[in-house]
Amino acid sequence: MGNYGLKSKDGREIVTVMLVFGAISLTSTILRVVSRRTRNVSLGLDDYCMIGATFLIMACTVVVILMVTNGGVGLHANTGEVPFTDIQFNLKMLIACQVLYGTGLALVKTSMMTLYHKLFGIKANMQVAIYVTGAIVWAWALSIILESFLICHPVAFNWNPTLPGGGCGNRNAAFVIAGVLNMVTDFMVMALPIPYIWKLQLRIGRKIGLLVAFSIGIFVSAISMVRVVSLMNVDFNDLTYTLPIPLMWSMLEQQLAIVAANLPLLRRVFSNVLPRSWLGSSAYGTGTPSGELSGKKPSARGYSLTRMDAGANRSEITSESPKAAASNPQTRWSDDDGQSDTELTVNAMPPDGIQMWKDFRVDSTRSLELMPDKK
């Protein structure tokens, strides 16, 4: 390995971009965990998948930085600026990047699908859609890994093109096909919750807001398109000079995918630092009043009946007062406590269900006359 530092202009630029957006993506994952902890909610499979994806994508960021500082990415290889040994180093690191890229994005999408399963998994057709989409996503990731090693024969020809009798397939075409299939899986994952969000018992504006929150990944797909175009321009005869732009877009795609997947779960965090009017309110949406009814007698007790339709029907009567019921996270859903719209499952409430509240009052000051059975 050489010691090029950041003397290449293109190398400096991509390192700067990656560090900025890498910090943003890492922060979004940390805030996701903090949001769970502040609500005393244990981490779920979706959170662990996101943490794993963040770790892999951060590792990929480190690999690309090493390619710049120790592999001479950004400098010309065909003019002797980068020796052959450093070109071999970059070719090996390129394989590592591809493996981390495929696995990292697959984990991001798995995290999203696991969350959808929590929120909408009571529907059998949704479960099937998630499992099928998940299988396609991981088949794509596996194809990325296999293609990284098997596109050249023998395998060592991937990083040592001087081996006699070796050869490679069209690597540019393989990159483009993998990129297009990645965009297809993006749209498949983003489309999963749309029909169920539209059935939520919310105002139209709120539904649209949720759709936007869940579909923010479309911007990541736009970056994927730009990345695919940039991959067509990779020249393996001058690899180090033509790699910076494709590497930058590849890293941006991964880092922003993490942000897009975490953002819908950070409403509670934002509610603590941003004006409430910026986040909107669901005061007139599905929910329950949070105050005591005036004029109640001290001896009267309130019984709350919660009925959930759609999916698993269940009804329960509790002897909590309305105030206690309002403070019980298992018996209410309202934005007034700063909950994220996407964390309905924490409250055990199907998102397409209807929550109906009825208050019953039992006045214990009245005597109850028992009539003897007549035989």
Coordinates of C-alpha atoms in Angstrom, one line a residue:
M1 CA 0.0 0.0 0.0
G2 CA 1.1 3.5 -0.7
N3 CA 0.8 6.6 1.3
Y4 CA -1.1 9.1 -0.8
G5 CA -3.0 10.9 1.9
L6 CA -5.6 13.3 0.5
K7 CA -3.4 14.9 -2.3
S8 CA -5.9 13.9 -4.9
K9 CA -8.7 16.5 -5.4
D10 CA -11.3 13.9 -6.2
G11 CA -10.2 11.8 -3.3
R12 CA -10.5 14.7 -0.9
E13 CA -14.0 15.6 -2.1
I14 CA -15.4 12.1 -1.7
V15 CA -13.9 11.6 1.7
T16 CA -15.4 14.9 2.9
V17 CA -18.9 14.0 1.5
M18 CA -18.7 10.5 3.0
L19 CA -17.6 11.7 6.4
V20 CA -20.4 14.3 6.6
F21 CA -23.2 12.0 5.5
G22 CA -21.7 9.1 7.5
A23 CA -21.9 11.2 10.6
I24 CA -25.6 12.0 9.8
S25 CA -26.5 8.4 9.2
L26 CA -24.7 7.2 12.4
T27 CA -26.5 10.0 14.4
S28 CA -29.9 8.9 13.0
T29 CA -29.3 5.3 14.2
I30 CA -28.2 6.5 17.7
L31 CA -31.3 8.7 17.9
R32 CA -33.4 5.8 17.0
V33 CA -32.0 3.8 19.9
V34 CA -32.3 6.8 22.2
S35 CA -36.0 7.2 21.2
R36 CA -36.7 3.6 22.1
R37 CA -34.9 3.9 25.4
T38 CA -36.6 7.2 26.5
R39 CA -40.0 5.4 26.0
N40 CA -38.8 2.3 27.9
V41 CA -39.2 0.2 24.9
S42 CA -36.8 -2.7 24.3
L43 CA -35.0 -2.9 21.0
G44 CA -36.6 -5.2 18.4
L45 CA -35.4 -7.1 15.5
D46 CA -35.8 -4.1 13.2
D47 CA -33.6 -2.0 15.5
Y48 CA -30.9 -4.7 15.6
C49 CA -31.0 -5.0 11.8
M50 CA -30.5 -1.3 11.5
I51 CA -27.6 -1.3 14.0
G52 CA -26.0 -4.1 12.0
A53 CA -26.5 -2.2 8.7
T54 CA -25.0 0.9 10.2
F55 CA -22.0 -1.0 11.4
L56 CA -21.4 -2.5 7.9
I57 CA -21.9 0.8 6.1
M58 CA -19.5 2.5 8.4
A59 CA -17.0 -0.3 7.7
C60 CA -17.5 0.3 4.0
T61 CA -16.9 4.0 4.5
V62 CA -13.5 3.2 6.2
V63 CA -12.6 0.9 3.3
V64 CA -13.3 3.6 0.7
I65 CA -11.2 6.1 2.7
L66 CA -8.3 3.6 2.7
M67 CA -8.7 3.2 -1.0
V68 CA -8.1 7.0 -1.3
T69 CA -5.3 7.4 1.3
N70 CA -3.5 4.1 0.7
G71 CA -4.6 3.1 -2.8
G72 CA -4.3 6.3 -4.7
V73 CA -8.0 6.6 -5.8
G74 CA -8.4 9.9 -7.7
L75 CA -5.0 9.6 -9.4
H76 CA -4.2 8.1 -12.8
A77 CA -3.2 4.5 -12.9
N78 CA -2.2 4.5 -16.6
T79 CA 0.4 7.2 -16.2
G80 CA 2.4 5.5 -13.5
E81 CA 1.1 7.7 -10.6
V82 CA -0.2 4.6 -8.9
P83 CA 1.9 1.4 -9.0
F84 CA 0.5 -2.0 -9.8
T85 CA 0.6 -3.2 -6.3
D86 CA -1.7 -0.4 -5.2
I87 CA -4.1 -1.1 -8.1
Q88 CA -4.2 -4.7 -6.8
F89 CA -5.0 -3.3 -3.3
N90 CA -7.9 -1.3 -4.7
L91 CA -9.3 -4.3 -6.6
K92 CA -9.3 -6.3 -3.4
M93 CA -11.0 -3.4 -1.5
L94 CA -13.5 -3.1 -4.3
I95 CA -14.7 -6.7 -3.6
A96 CA -15.0 -5.9 0.1
C97 CA -17.0 -2.8 -0.8
Q98 CA -19.4 -4.8 -2.9
V99 CA -19.9 -7.4 -0.2
L100 CA -20.5 -4.7 2.5
Y101 CA -22.8 -2.8 0.1
G102 CA -25.1 -5.7 -0.7
T103 CA -25.3 -6.9 2.9
G104 CA -25.7 -3.5 4.4
L105 CA -28.5 -2.4 2.1
A106 CA -30.2 -5.8 2.6
L107 CA -30.2 -5.3 6.3
V108 CA -31.6 -1.8 5.9
K109 CA -34.5 -3.1 3.9
T110 CA -35.0 -6.0 6.3
S111 CA -35.2 -3.6 9.1
M112 CA -38.0 -1.7 7.3
M113 CA -39.8 -4.9 6.4
T114 CA -39.6 -6.1 10.0
L115 CA -41.2 -2.8 11.1
Y116 CA -43.9 -3.2 8.6
H117 CA -44.5 -6.7 9.9
K118 CA -44.9 -5.3 13.4
L119 CA -47.3 -2.6 12.2
F120 CA -49.4 -4.4 9.6
G121 CA -48.5 -8.1 10.1
I122 CA -51.9 -9.0 11.3
K123 CA -53.0 -9.2 7.7
A124 CA -52.1 -12.6 6.0
N125 CA -51.6 -11.0 2.6
M126 CA -49.2 -8.5 4.1
Q127 CA -47.2 -11.3 5.8
V128 CA -46.9 -13.1 2.4
A129 CA -45.8 -9.9 0.7
I130 CA -43.2 -9.2 3.3
Y131 CA -41.7 -12.7 3.1
V132 CA -41.7 -12.7 -0.7
T133 CA -40.1 -9.3 -0.8
G134 CA -37.5 -10.3 1.9
A135 CA -36.6 -13.4 -0.1
I136 CA -36.0 -11.3 -3.2
V137 CA -34.0 -8.7 -1.3
W138 CA -31.7 -11.3 0.1
A139 CA -31.4 -13.2 -3.2
W140 CA -30.2 -9.8 -4.7
A141 CA -27.7 -9.4 -1.8
L142 CA -26.4 -12.9 -2.4
S143 CA -26.0 -12.3 -6.1
I144 CA -23.9 -9.2 -5.3
I145 CA -21.6 -11.2 -3.1
L146 CA -21.3 -14.1 -5.6
E147 CA -20.8 -11.7 -8.5
S148 CA -18.0 -10.0 -6.7
F149 CA -15.9 -13.2 -6.6
L150 CA -17.1 -15.2 -9.5
I151 CA -17.2 -12.7 -12.3
C152 CA -13.5 -13.5 -13.0
H153 CA -11.8 -16.9 -13.2
P154 CA -9.8 -17.9 -11.4
V155 CA -11.0 -15.9 -8.4
A156 CA -7.5 -14.4 -8.0
F157 CA -7.9 -12.8 -11.4
N158 CA -10.2 -10.3 -9.8
W159 CA -7.2 -8.5 -8.3
N160 CA -4.4 -9.9 -10.4
P161 CA -5.2 -9.5 -14.1
T162 CA -1.7 -10.7 -15.0
L163 CA -2.4 -14.3 -14.2
P164 CA -2.2 -16.5 -17.4
G165 CA -5.3 -18.0 -18.7
G166 CA -7.6 -15.9 -16.6
G167 CA -10.5 -13.7 -17.7
C168 CA -13.5 -11.6 -16.5
G169 CA -17.0 -11.0 -17.6
N170 CA -18.3 -7.6 -18.3
R171 CA -18.0 -6.0 -14.9
N172 CA -19.6 -2.7 -15.9
A173 CA -22.7 -4.6 -17.1
A174 CA -22.8 -6.6 -13.9
F175 CA -22.6 -3.4 -11.8
V176 CA -25.5 -1.9 -13.8
I177 CA -27.7 -4.9 -13.6
A178 CA -27.1 -5.2 -9.9
G179 CA -28.0 -1.5 -9.5
V180 CA -31.2 -1.8 -11.5
L181 CA -32.3 -4.8 -9.5
N182 CA -31.5 -2.8 -6.3
M183 CA -33.9 -0.1 -7.5
V184 CA -36.6 -2.6 -8.1
T185 CA -36.3 -4.0 -4.6
D186 CA -36.4 -0.4 -3.3
F187 CA -39.7 0.2 -4.9
M188 CA -41.0 -3.2 -3.7
V189 CA -40.2 -2.4 -0.1
M190 CA -41.6 1.2 -0.3
A191 CA -44.8 -0.1 -1.8
L192 CA -45.5 -2.6 1.0
P193 CA -47.2 -0.3 3.5
I194 CA -49.0 2.1 1.1
P195 CA -52.5 0.3 1.0
Y196 CA -52.5 -0.2 4.8
I197 CA -51.5 3.4 5.6
W198 CA -54.4 4.6 3.4
K199 CA -56.8 2.7 5.5
L200 CA -55.8 4.4 8.7
Q201 CA -58.5 6.2 10.6
L202 CA -56.8 9.6 10.1
R203 CA -57.4 12.8 8.3
I204 CA -56.3 12.8 4.6
G205 CA -53.5 15.3 5.3
R206 CA -52.1 13.0 8.0
K207 CA -52.3 10.0 5.8
I208 CA -50.4 11.8 3.1
G209 CA -47.8 12.8 5.7
L210 CA -47.3 9.2 6.7
L211 CA -47.0 8.1 3.1
V212 CA -44.3 10.7 2.6
A213 CA -42.5 9.6 5.7
F214 CA -42.5 6.0 4.6
S215 CA -41.7 6.8 1.0
I216 CA -38.8 9.2 1.6
G217 CA -36.6 6.3 0.4
I218 CA -37.6 7.4 -3.1
F219 CA -34.9 10.0 -2.9
V220 CA -32.4 7.2 -2.2
S221 CA -33.7 5.4 -5.3
A222 CA -33.0 8.6 -7.3
I223 CA -29.4 8.4 -6.0
S224 CA -29.3 4.8 -7.1
M225 CA -30.2 5.8 -10.6
V226 CA -27.3 8.3 -10.7
R227 CA -25.0 5.7 -9.2
V228 CA -25.9 3.2 -12.0
V229 CA -25.1 5.8 -14.7
S230 CA -21.7 6.6 -13.0
L231 CA -20.9 2.9 -12.9
M232 CA -21.0 2.8 -16.7
N233 CA -18.0 5.1 -16.8
V234 CA -15.7 2.9 -14.7
D235 CA -12.6 2.1 -16.7
F236 CA -10.6 -0.8 -15.4
N237 CA -7.6 0.3 -17.4
D238 CA -7.5 3.5 -15.4
L239 CA -9.4 2.2 -12.3
T240 CA -8.1 4.6 -9.6
Y241 CA -9.0 7.7 -11.7
T242 CA -12.5 6.6 -12.7
L243 CA -13.6 5.2 -9.3
P244 CA -14.1 8.3 -7.2
I245 CA -17.6 9.3 -8.5
P246 CA -19.1 5.8 -8.5
L247 CA -17.7 5.3 -5.0
M248 CA -19.2 8.5 -3.7
W249 CA -22.6 7.7 -5.0
S250 CA -22.4 4.2 -3.7
M251 CA -21.7 5.5 -0.2
L252 CA -24.3 8.2 -0.4
E253 CA -26.9 5.7 -1.3
Q254 CA -26.1 3.5 1.7
Q255 CA -25.8 6.3 4.2
L256 CA -29.0 8.1 3.1
A257 CA -30.8 4.7 3.1
I258 CA -30.1 4.5 6.8
V259 CA -31.4 8.1 7.4
A260 CA -34.5 7.4 5.3
A261 CA -35.3 4.2 7.3
N262 CA -34.7 5.9 10.7
L263 CA -36.4 9.2 10.0
P264 CA -40.1 8.0 10.5
L265 CA -39.2 6.7 14.0
L266 CA -37.6 10.0 15.2
R267 CA -40.7 12.1 15.7
R268 CA -40.5 11.8 19.4
V269 CA -36.9 13.0 19.5
F270 CA -37.8 15.9 17.2
S271 CA -40.8 16.8 19.4
N272 CA -38.4 17.5 22.2
V273 CA -36.3 20.0 20.3
L274 CA -38.6 21.5 17.6
P275 CA -41.7 23.6 18.0
R276 CA -44.8 21.5 18.2
S277 CA -46.4 23.3 15.4
W278 CA -43.7 22.1 13.0
L279 CA -44.7 18.5 13.6
G280 CA -48.4 18.8 13.4
S281 CA -51.0 17.5 15.8
S282 CA -53.6 14.8 15.7
A283 CA -55.9 16.4 18.1
Y284 CA -58.8 15.5 15.9
G285 CA -57.5 12.1 14.9
T286 CA -58.0 8.7 16.4
G287 CA -57.3 8.9 20.0
T288 CA -58.7 9.4 23.5
P289 CA -59.2 12.5 25.6
S290 CA -56.6 12.8 28.3
G291 CA -58.3 14.8 30.9
E292 CA -60.8 14.0 33.7
L293 CA -64.4 14.7 32.9
S294 CA -65.7 17.6 35.0
G295 CA -68.6 17.2 37.4
K296 CA -67.7 13.7 38.5
K297 CA -68.5 12.5 42.0
P298 CA -65.5 11.4 44.0
S299 CA -67.1 8.1 44.6
A300 CA -67.9 7.4 41.0
R301 CA -65.6 5.0 39.1
G302 CA -64.9 5.1 35.4
Y303 CA -64.7 1.9 33.3
S304 CA -63.1 2.2 29.9
L305 CA -64.1 -0.1 27.1
T306 CA -61.5 -0.4 24.3
R307 CA -62.7 -2.0 21.1
M308 CA -60.2 -2.8 18.3
D309 CA -61.6 -3.8 14.9
A310 CA -59.6 -5.1 11.9
G311 CA -57.3 -8.0 12.6
A312 CA -57.3 -9.4 16.1
N313 CA -60.5 -8.2 17.7
R314 CA -60.4 -7.8 21.4
S315 CA -62.4 -5.9 24.0
E316 CA -61.5 -5.3 27.6
I317 CA -63.1 -3.4 30.4
T318 CA -60.8 -1.9 33.0
S319 CA -61.6 -0.2 36.3
E320 CA -59.1 2.6 35.6
S321 CA -60.3 6.1 35.8
P322 CA -60.3 8.0 32.5
K323 CA -57.2 9.8 33.6
A324 CA -55.4 6.6 34.4
A325 CA -56.5 5.0 31.2
A326 CA -55.2 8.0 29.3
S327 CA -51.8 7.6 30.9
N328 CA -51.7 3.9 30.2
P329 CA -49.7 3.4 26.9
Q330 CA -51.5 0.1 26.3
T331 CA -54.9 1.7 26.1
R332 CA -54.5 4.8 24.0
W333 CA -52.9 6.2 20.9
S334 CA -52.5 9.9 20.5
D335 CA -49.9 12.2 19.2
D336 CA -50.4 14.4 22.2
D337 CA -47.7 12.4 24.0
G338 CA -45.2 12.8 21.2
Q339 CA -45.4 9.3 19.9
S340 CA -44.1 8.4 16.5
D341 CA -46.8 7.5 14.0
T342 CA -44.9 4.4 13.1
E343 CA -44.7 3.0 16.6
L344 CA -48.3 2.0 16.9
T345 CA -47.3 -1.6 17.5
V346 CA -45.7 -0.6 20.8
N347 CA -49.2 0.2 22.0
A348 CA -50.5 -3.1 20.6
M349 CA -52.9 -1.4 18.3
P350 CA -53.3 -2.4 14.6
P351 CA -52.8 0.7 12.5
D352 CA -55.9 0.0 10.4
G353 CA -58.0 -0.6 13.5
I354 CA -60.6 1.6 15.0
Q355 CA -60.2 2.6 18.6
M356 CA -63.5 3.5 20.3
W357 CA -63.9 4.7 23.8
K358 CA -66.9 4.5 26.0
D359 CA -67.0 5.7 29.6
F360 CA -69.2 3.9 32.1
R361 CA -69.8 5.4 35.5
V362 CA -70.8 3.3 38.5
D363 CA -72.2 5.4 41.3
S364 CA -71.2 3.6 44.5
T365 CA -73.3 6.0 46.6
R366 CA -76.5 4.3 45.6
S367 CA -77.6 1.2 47.4
L368 CA -78.4 -1.8 45.2
E369 CA -81.6 -3.6 46.1
L370 CA -81.4 -7.3 45.6
M371 CA -84.6 -9.1 44.8
P372 CA -85.0 -12.7 46.0
D373 CA -85.5 -15.3 43.4
K374 CA -89.0 -16.5 43.0
K375 CA -89.5 -20.1 42.7

